[in-house]
Tab-separated table of C-alpha atoms and ligand atoms in Angstrom:
chain	number	residue	atom	x	y	z
O	1	UNK	CA	106.603	135.584	77.562
O	2	UNK	CA	102.923	134.956	78.205
O	3	UNK	CA	102.992	131.191	78.361
O	4	UNK	CA	105.451	129.643	80.804
O	5	UNK	CA	104.906	125.856	81.285
O	6	UNK	CA	107.273	125.953	84.260
O	7	UNK	CA	104.609	127.782	86.315
O	8	UNK	CA	102.817	124.471	86.824
O	9	UNK	CA	106.007	122.662	87.818
O	10	UNK	CA	106.897	125.057	90.611
O	11	UNK	CA	105.952	123.030	93.701
O	12	UNK	CA	105.366	119.371	94.518
O	13	UNK	CA	101.703	119.930	95.354
O	14	UNK	CA	101.118	121.802	92.122
O	15	UNK	CA	102.819	119.048	90.129
O	16	UNK	CA	100.675	116.428	91.889
O	17	UNK	CA	97.537	118.401	90.981
O	18	UNK	CA	98.262	118.496	87.253
O	19	UNK	CA	99.735	115.001	86.882
O	20	UNK	CA	98.002	113.202	83.982
O	21	UNK	CA	98.882	109.582	84.766
O	22	UNK	CA	98.961	107.661	87.999
O	23	UNK	CA	99.946	104.135	88.911
O	24	UNK	CA	98.060	102.403	91.691
O	25	UNK	CA	98.640	98.996	93.301
O	26	UNK	CA	95.209	98.011	91.968
O	27	UNK	CA	96.582	98.265	88.407
O	28	UNK	CA	99.132	95.547	89.087
O	29	UNK	CA	99.094	91.795	88.481
O	30	UNK	CA	101.869	89.876	90.217
O	31	UNK	CA	103.394	86.893	88.326
O	32	UNK	CA	104.343	83.934	90.523
O	33	UNK	CA	106.111	80.626	89.855
O	34	UNK	CA	105.018	77.491	91.668
O	35	UNK	CA	106.530	74.018	91.867
O	36	UNK	CA	105.924	70.793	93.784
O	37	UNK	CA	107.313	70.358	97.300
O	38	UNK	CA	106.945	72.035	100.653
O	39	UNK	CA	108.416	75.032	102.393
O	40	UNK	CA	110.590	76.152	99.476
O	41	UNK	CA	111.279	79.681	98.253
O	42	UNK	CA	114.139	79.224	95.779
O	43	UNK	CA	115.672	82.412	94.367
O	44	UNK	CA	115.685	82.867	90.568
O	45	UNK	CA	119.254	84.070	89.850
O	46	UNK	CA	118.437	86.220	86.796
O	47	UNK	CA	115.470	87.864	88.544
O	48	UNK	CA	116.681	89.176	91.927
O	49	UNK	CA	113.790	89.277	94.408
O	50	UNK	CA	111.747	86.650	92.510
O	51	UNK	CA	111.376	83.030	93.599
O	52	UNK	CA	110.088	79.597	92.715
O	53	UNK	CA	107.527	78.860	95.425
O	54	UNK	CA	105.819	75.728	96.665
O	55	UNK	CA	102.077	75.905	97.308
O	56	UNK	CA	102.451	76.768	101.011
O	57	UNK	CA	104.996	79.563	100.514
O	58	UNK	CA	103.051	80.802	97.471
O	59	UNK	CA	99.972	81.329	99.630
O	60	UNK	CA	102.072	83.450	102.028
O	61	UNK	CA	103.496	85.496	99.167
O	62	UNK	CA	100.040	86.138	97.716
O	63	UNK	CA	98.810	87.219	101.163
O	64	UNK	CA	101.638	89.714	101.409
O	65	UNK	CA	100.832	91.096	97.941
O	66	UNK	CA	97.137	91.367	98.847
O	67	UNK	CA	98.103	93.251	102.005
O	68	UNK	CA	99.929	95.779	99.820
O	69	UNK	CA	96.785	96.380	97.756
O	70	UNK	CA	97.621	94.145	94.784
O	71	UNK	CA	94.363	92.520	93.638
O	72	UNK	CA	95.635	89.730	91.388
O	73	UNK	CA	98.303	87.127	90.729
O	74	UNK	CA	99.099	85.159	87.568
O	75	UNK	CA	100.487	81.668	88.068
O	76	UNK	CA	103.130	79.751	86.144
O	77	UNK	CA	103.618	76.079	86.951
O	78	UNK	CA	106.829	74.089	87.038
O	79	UNK	CA	105.632	70.462	86.882
O	80	UNK	CA	107.289	67.388	88.403
O	81	UNK	CA	107.556	65.642	85.009
O	82	UNK	CA	107.410	66.668	81.343
O	83	UNK	CA	106.340	64.718	78.243
O	84	UNK	CA	105.760	65.392	74.516
O	85	UNK	CA	102.139	66.534	74.967
O	86	UNK	CA	102.542	68.308	78.312
O	87	UNK	CA	99.945	66.114	79.966
O	88	UNK	CA	100.711	67.381	83.484
O	89	UNK	CA	99.260	70.726	82.410
O	90	UNK	CA	95.660	69.495	82.608
O	91	UNK	CA	96.029	66.974	85.469
O	92	UNK	CA	93.522	67.590	88.284
O	93	UNK	CA	96.400	67.129	90.751
O	94	UNK	CA	98.786	69.293	88.677
O	95	UNK	CA	100.815	71.987	90.373
O	96	UNK	CA	98.828	74.978	89.087
O	97	UNK	CA	95.511	73.289	89.868
O	98	UNK	CA	96.668	72.693	93.461
O	99	UNK	CA	98.012	76.221	93.780
O	100	UNK	CA	94.781	77.801	92.488
O	101	UNK	CA	92.678	75.812	94.936
O	102	UNK	CA	94.954	76.760	97.862
O	103	UNK	CA	94.967	80.458	96.929
O	104	UNK	CA	91.184	80.655	96.507
O	105	UNK	CA	90.771	78.743	99.752
O	106	UNK	CA	92.974	81.134	101.735
O	107	UNK	CA	91.630	84.337	100.112
O	108	UNK	CA	88.545	83.958	97.894
O	109	UNK	CA	88.595	87.677	97.018
O	110	UNK	CA	92.015	87.700	95.404
O	111	UNK	CA	91.824	87.342	91.622
O	112	UNK	CA	93.703	84.266	90.476
O	113	UNK	CA	94.756	84.176	86.831
O	114	UNK	CA	96.485	81.176	85.276
O	115	UNK	CA	98.879	81.179	82.358
O	116	UNK	CA	97.626	78.620	79.850
O	117	UNK	CA	100.470	77.232	77.746
O	118	UNK	CA	102.246	73.956	77.063
O	119	UNK	CA	105.895	75.100	77.113
O	120	UNK	CA	106.505	74.514	80.823
O	121	UNK	CA	105.026	71.013	80.507
O	122	UNK	CA	106.447	69.657	77.248
O	123	UNK	CA	109.846	67.926	77.188
O	124	UNK	CA	110.734	69.804	73.960
O	125	UNK	CA	109.805	73.184	75.510
O	126	UNK	CA	107.530	74.360	72.675
O	127	UNK	CA	104.070	75.815	73.278
O	128	UNK	CA	102.177	72.921	71.655
O	129	UNK	CA	102.487	69.451	70.183
O	130	UNK	CA	105.111	68.883	67.515
O	131	UNK	CA	104.400	67.555	64.037
O	132	UNK	CA	107.018	67.507	61.266
O	133	UNK	CA	109.369	69.688	63.290
O	134	UNK	CA	106.875	72.491	63.999
O	135	UNK	CA	104.052	73.145	66.473
O	136	UNK	CA	100.773	71.711	65.156
O	137	UNK	CA	98.217	74.484	65.650
O	138	UNK	CA	94.910	72.612	65.544
O	139	UNK	CA	96.064	69.571	67.518
O	140	UNK	CA	97.296	71.954	70.248
O	141	UNK	CA	93.909	73.714	70.599
O	142	UNK	CA	92.317	70.673	72.173
O	143	UNK	CA	95.067	70.415	74.797
O	144	UNK	CA	94.933	74.119	75.633
O	145	UNK	CA	91.166	73.860	76.072
O	146	UNK	CA	91.606	70.901	78.429
O	147	UNK	CA	94.207	72.817	80.433
O	148	UNK	CA	91.994	75.921	80.660
O	149	UNK	CA	88.998	73.864	81.822
O	150	UNK	CA	91.103	72.187	84.513
O	151	UNK	CA	92.259	75.596	85.777
O	152	UNK	CA	88.653	76.813	85.833
O	153	UNK	CA	87.592	73.690	87.707
O	154	UNK	CA	90.303	74.413	90.309
O	155	UNK	CA	88.799	77.886	90.774
O	156	UNK	CA	90.715	80.261	88.472
O	157	UNK	CA	88.943	83.593	87.905
O	158	UNK	CA	90.575	84.139	84.520
O	159	UNK	CA	92.642	81.957	82.224
O	160	UNK	CA	95.384	83.591	80.175
O	161	UNK	CA	96.427	81.705	77.031
O	162	UNK	CA	100.006	82.647	76.078
O	163	UNK	CA	100.706	80.039	73.384
O	164	UNK	CA	99.820	82.132	70.287
O	165	UNK	CA	98.026	79.310	68.442
O	166	UNK	CA	95.399	80.597	65.994
O	167	UNK	CA	91.844	80.108	67.239
O	168	UNK	CA	92.734	79.263	70.809
O	169	UNK	CA	90.541	81.888	72.464
O	170	UNK	CA	87.489	80.538	70.624
O	171	UNK	CA	88.396	76.935	71.433
O	172	UNK	CA	88.911	77.764	75.117
O	173	UNK	CA	85.684	79.820	75.336
O	174	UNK	CA	83.687	76.977	73.821
O	175	UNK	CA	85.227	74.356	76.114
O	176	UNK	CA	84.705	76.503	79.232
O	177	UNK	CA	81.064	77.107	78.343
O	178	UNK	CA	80.431	73.432	77.599
O	179	UNK	CA	81.737	72.546	81.055
O	180	UNK	CA	79.600	75.179	82.770
O	181	UNK	CA	82.370	77.726	83.341
O	182	UNK	CA	80.661	80.558	81.522
O	183	UNK	CA	81.802	83.000	84.213
O	184	UNK	CA	85.495	82.168	83.917
O	185	UNK	CA	87.121	85.001	81.980
O	186	UNK	CA	89.809	84.997	79.305
O	187	UNK	CA	92.748	87.389	79.452
O	188	UNK	CA	94.299	86.746	76.072
O	189	UNK	CA	97.988	87.237	75.370
O	190	UNK	CA	96.632	88.457	72.024
O	191	UNK	CA	99.665	90.436	70.956
O	192	UNK	CA	102.731	88.484	71.964
O	193	UNK	CA	106.008	89.006	70.173
O	194	UNK	CA	108.841	86.504	69.637
O	195	UNK	CA	111.073	88.408	72.031
O	196	UNK	CA	114.533	87.985	73.512
O	197	UNK	CA	113.205	89.748	76.634
O	198	UNK	CA	111.749	86.426	77.855
O	199	UNK	CA	115.205	84.978	78.617
O	200	UNK	CA	115.101	85.109	82.446
O	201	UNK	CA	111.534	83.724	82.498
O	202	UNK	CA	112.622	80.643	80.586
O	203	UNK	CA	115.239	79.999	83.256
O	204	UNK	CA	112.661	80.621	85.996
O	205	UNK	CA	110.025	78.346	84.426
O	206	UNK	CA	112.466	75.873	82.856
O	207	UNK	CA	110.646	76.330	79.539
O	208	UNK	CA	113.305	77.113	76.913
O	209	UNK	CA	112.649	75.396	73.554
O	210	UNK	CA	115.015	72.458	73.056
O	211	UNK	CA	115.262	73.103	69.297
O	212	UNK	CA	114.559	76.128	67.099
O	213	UNK	CA	112.694	79.144	68.457
O	214	UNK	CA	109.133	80.433	68.770
O	215	UNK	CA	109.026	82.591	65.633
O	216	UNK	CA	106.581	80.321	63.768
O	217	UNK	CA	103.910	81.162	66.345
O	218	UNK	CA	104.857	84.336	68.238
O	219	UNK	CA	104.801	87.660	66.362
O	220	UNK	CA	107.577	89.410	64.468
O	221	UNK	CA	108.736	92.416	66.576
O	222	UNK	CA	108.685	94.556	63.425
O	223	UNK	CA	104.901	94.289	62.944
O	224	UNK	CA	102.255	96.723	64.179
O	225	UNK	CA	99.258	96.214	61.857
O	226	UNK	CA	99.385	92.555	62.736
O	227	UNK	CA	98.901	93.514	66.399
O	228	UNK	CA	95.531	95.025	65.529
O	229	UNK	CA	94.593	91.932	63.554
O	230	UNK	CA	95.515	89.635	66.463
O	231	UNK	CA	93.624	91.782	68.995
O	232	UNK	CA	90.512	91.945	66.812
O	233	UNK	CA	90.506	88.196	66.200
O	234	UNK	CA	90.731	87.452	69.917
O	235	UNK	CA	87.938	89.909	70.707
O	236	UNK	CA	85.722	88.219	68.106
O	237	UNK	CA	86.543	84.866	69.696
O	238	UNK	CA	85.466	86.098	73.132
O	239	UNK	CA	88.510	87.513	74.927
O	240	UNK	CA	87.457	89.549	77.994
O	241	UNK	CA	90.776	91.382	78.198
O	242	UNK	CA	93.674	91.765	75.791
O	243	UNK	CA	97.371	91.726	76.585
O	244	UNK	CA	100.372	93.208	74.804
O	245	UNK	CA	103.743	91.623	75.572
O	246	UNK	CA	106.527	92.688	76.119
O	247	UNK	CA	105.817	96.275	77.216
O	248	UNK	CA	108.808	98.622	77.167
O	249	UNK	CA	109.860	98.242	73.531
O	250	UNK	CA	106.185	98.018	72.441
O	251	UNK	CA	104.518	101.101	73.923
O	252	UNK	CA	103.307	102.179	70.472
O	253	UNK	CA	101.504	98.837	70.252
O	254	UNK	CA	99.946	99.289	73.698
O	255	UNK	CA	98.594	102.659	72.548
O	256	UNK	CA	97.334	101.300	69.214
O	257	UNK	CA	95.555	98.351	70.836
O	258	UNK	CA	94.054	100.612	73.534
O	259	UNK	CA	92.568	102.782	70.809
O	260	UNK	CA	90.833	100.018	68.884
O	261	UNK	CA	89.171	98.010	71.624
O	262	UNK	CA	86.548	98.372	74.333
O	263	UNK	CA	87.948	95.902	76.860
O	264	UNK	CA	90.674	96.369	79.490
O	265	UNK	CA	94.170	96.258	78.008
O	266	UNK	CA	97.014	94.734	79.981
O	267	UNK	CA	100.726	95.046	79.250
O	268	UNK	CA	103.316	92.534	80.435
O	269	UNK	CA	106.463	94.136	81.832
O	270	UNK	CA	108.403	90.922	81.191
O	271	UNK	CA	111.295	89.162	82.885
O	272	UNK	CA	114.069	90.682	80.755
O	273	UNK	CA	112.767	94.189	81.369
O	274	UNK	CA	112.808	93.504	85.113
O	275	UNK	CA	116.256	91.892	84.982
O	276	UNK	CA	117.795	94.850	83.124
O	277	UNK	CA	116.626	97.320	85.749
O	278	UNK	CA	117.778	95.072	88.600
O	279	UNK	CA	121.199	94.458	87.024
O	280	UNK	CA	121.873	98.128	86.340
O	281	UNK	CA	120.704	98.975	89.870
O	282	UNK	CA	123.045	96.351	91.333
O	283	UNK	CA	125.937	97.923	89.443
O	284	UNK	CA	124.999	101.309	90.852
O	285	UNK	CA	124.396	102.682	87.358
O	286	UNK	CA	120.771	103.743	87.839
O	287	UNK	CA	118.393	104.528	90.684
O	288	UNK	CA	116.367	101.303	90.451
O	289	UNK	CA	113.308	102.560	92.360
O	290	UNK	CA	112.923	105.671	90.241
O	291	UNK	CA	113.467	103.754	87.009
O	292	UNK	CA	110.874	101.186	88.112
O	293	UNK	CA	108.241	103.882	88.691
O	294	UNK	CA	109.146	105.623	85.449
O	295	UNK	CA	108.739	102.356	83.521
O	296	UNK	CA	105.354	101.580	85.115
O	297	UNK	CA	104.114	105.144	84.613
O	298	UNK	CA	105.204	105.026	80.968
O	299	UNK	CA	103.297	101.787	80.392
O	300	UNK	CA	100.154	103.290	81.895
O	301	UNK	CA	100.598	106.544	79.982
O	302	UNK	CA	100.825	104.506	76.764
O	303	UNK	CA	97.316	103.237	77.520
O	304	UNK	CA	97.587	100.071	79.590
O	305	UNK	CA	94.839	99.645	82.184
O	306	UNK	CA	96.658	96.811	83.914
O	307	UNK	CA	100.323	95.862	84.187
O	308	UNK	CA	101.707	92.403	84.819
O	309	UNK	CA	104.972	93.058	86.598
O	310	UNK	CA	107.563	91.418	88.830
O	311	UNK	CA	107.887	94.878	90.416
O	312	UNK	CA	104.346	94.601	91.813
O	313	UNK	CA	105.304	94.382	95.500
O	314	UNK	CA	108.145	96.926	95.252
O	315	UNK	CA	105.927	99.372	93.405
O	316	UNK	CA	103.015	98.932	95.808
O	317	UNK	CA	105.373	99.611	98.718
O	318	UNK	CA	106.745	102.703	97.009
O	319	UNK	CA	103.213	103.943	96.364
O	320	UNK	CA	101.955	103.441	99.921
D	1	LIG	C1	104.739	80.946	78.189
D	1	LIG	C2	105.108	82.308	78.645
D	1	LIG	C3	106.314	83.005	78.485
D	1	LIG	C4	106.174	84.187	79.208
D	1	LIG	C5	104.893	84.201	79.728
D	1	LIG	N1	104.242	83.042	79.356
D	1	LIG	C6	107.580	82.616	77.831
D	1	LIG	C7	107.660	82.407	76.388
D	1	LIG	O1	106.721	82.675	75.620
D	1	LIG	O2	108.699	81.919	75.978
D	1	LIG	C8	107.238	85.232	79.387
D	1	LIG	C9	107.109	86.095	80.590
D	1	LIG	C10	108.330	86.854	80.967
D	1	LIG	O3	109.363	86.885	80.256
D	1	LIG	O4	108.295	87.475	82.036
D	1	LIG	N2	104.611	80.755	76.845
């Protein structure tokens, strides 16, 4: 035998030298939930190790993440009240607006991203306003734009629309520019599937739809060409970065999107993916730490530049 691939696997140092993919804490974006109140850090039962924070405890958590080398957080708000249009989502004294201001105040260097969506703020739990039993696309655009502008005004570095309305990136870009926020970026959840992997998140953010599901706006998991179409549309509308979500069952999509665009591609390692690893680890069925690193490495190998993950702190600790 002339060619023996095992020669390069012989020692740890040799394997390190020829490794093709690496995960670094700087690749990670840490999702955080914030709600009104003070001094709270309430565990989310379906996501062991994840919490609903109040602004004060959130600032501490972000500091800890920063100390581990994680450059960015993405915020999800749990408002005090909900209504049909989700009006608390664009209130200047809304929970995300307050959290952004506090985070930027305590650490101006940390990148603060905000999820822009209506589902946490509407009493019906859908990602926009309802007309004739479905989400009204064009009426929702105006509200998303208002929400994005209010996040920018609070100091957000990037806004991340996750609603999947058509034309929302363009509407948000235009509104941001009109208000003088031409330097606020857009990380678009361009390719977001109607997935059952979001289950634990909906418990964490109290955002489950009260009727029907999200399949009239989020994508069909069976479609791949449509992912390219969605990514290209959002790039034309001014997205600065593109996201694919979920990650683990969609690595082919991460690769395809990476190949067609010239902006950073992020993948969202979502709540259900996190919960599965944690549950199997708790049962003693898998080595949770190794599976975590294998998952994150796989997402990067597929082509993601950035990973949104609840494992951010654990992974950064493992990597240090
Ligand atoms: C809001 C939103 C969701 C997630 C991120 N933003 C839930 C949904 O679309 O129902 C899911 C994140 C996760 O599962 O970790 N629209």
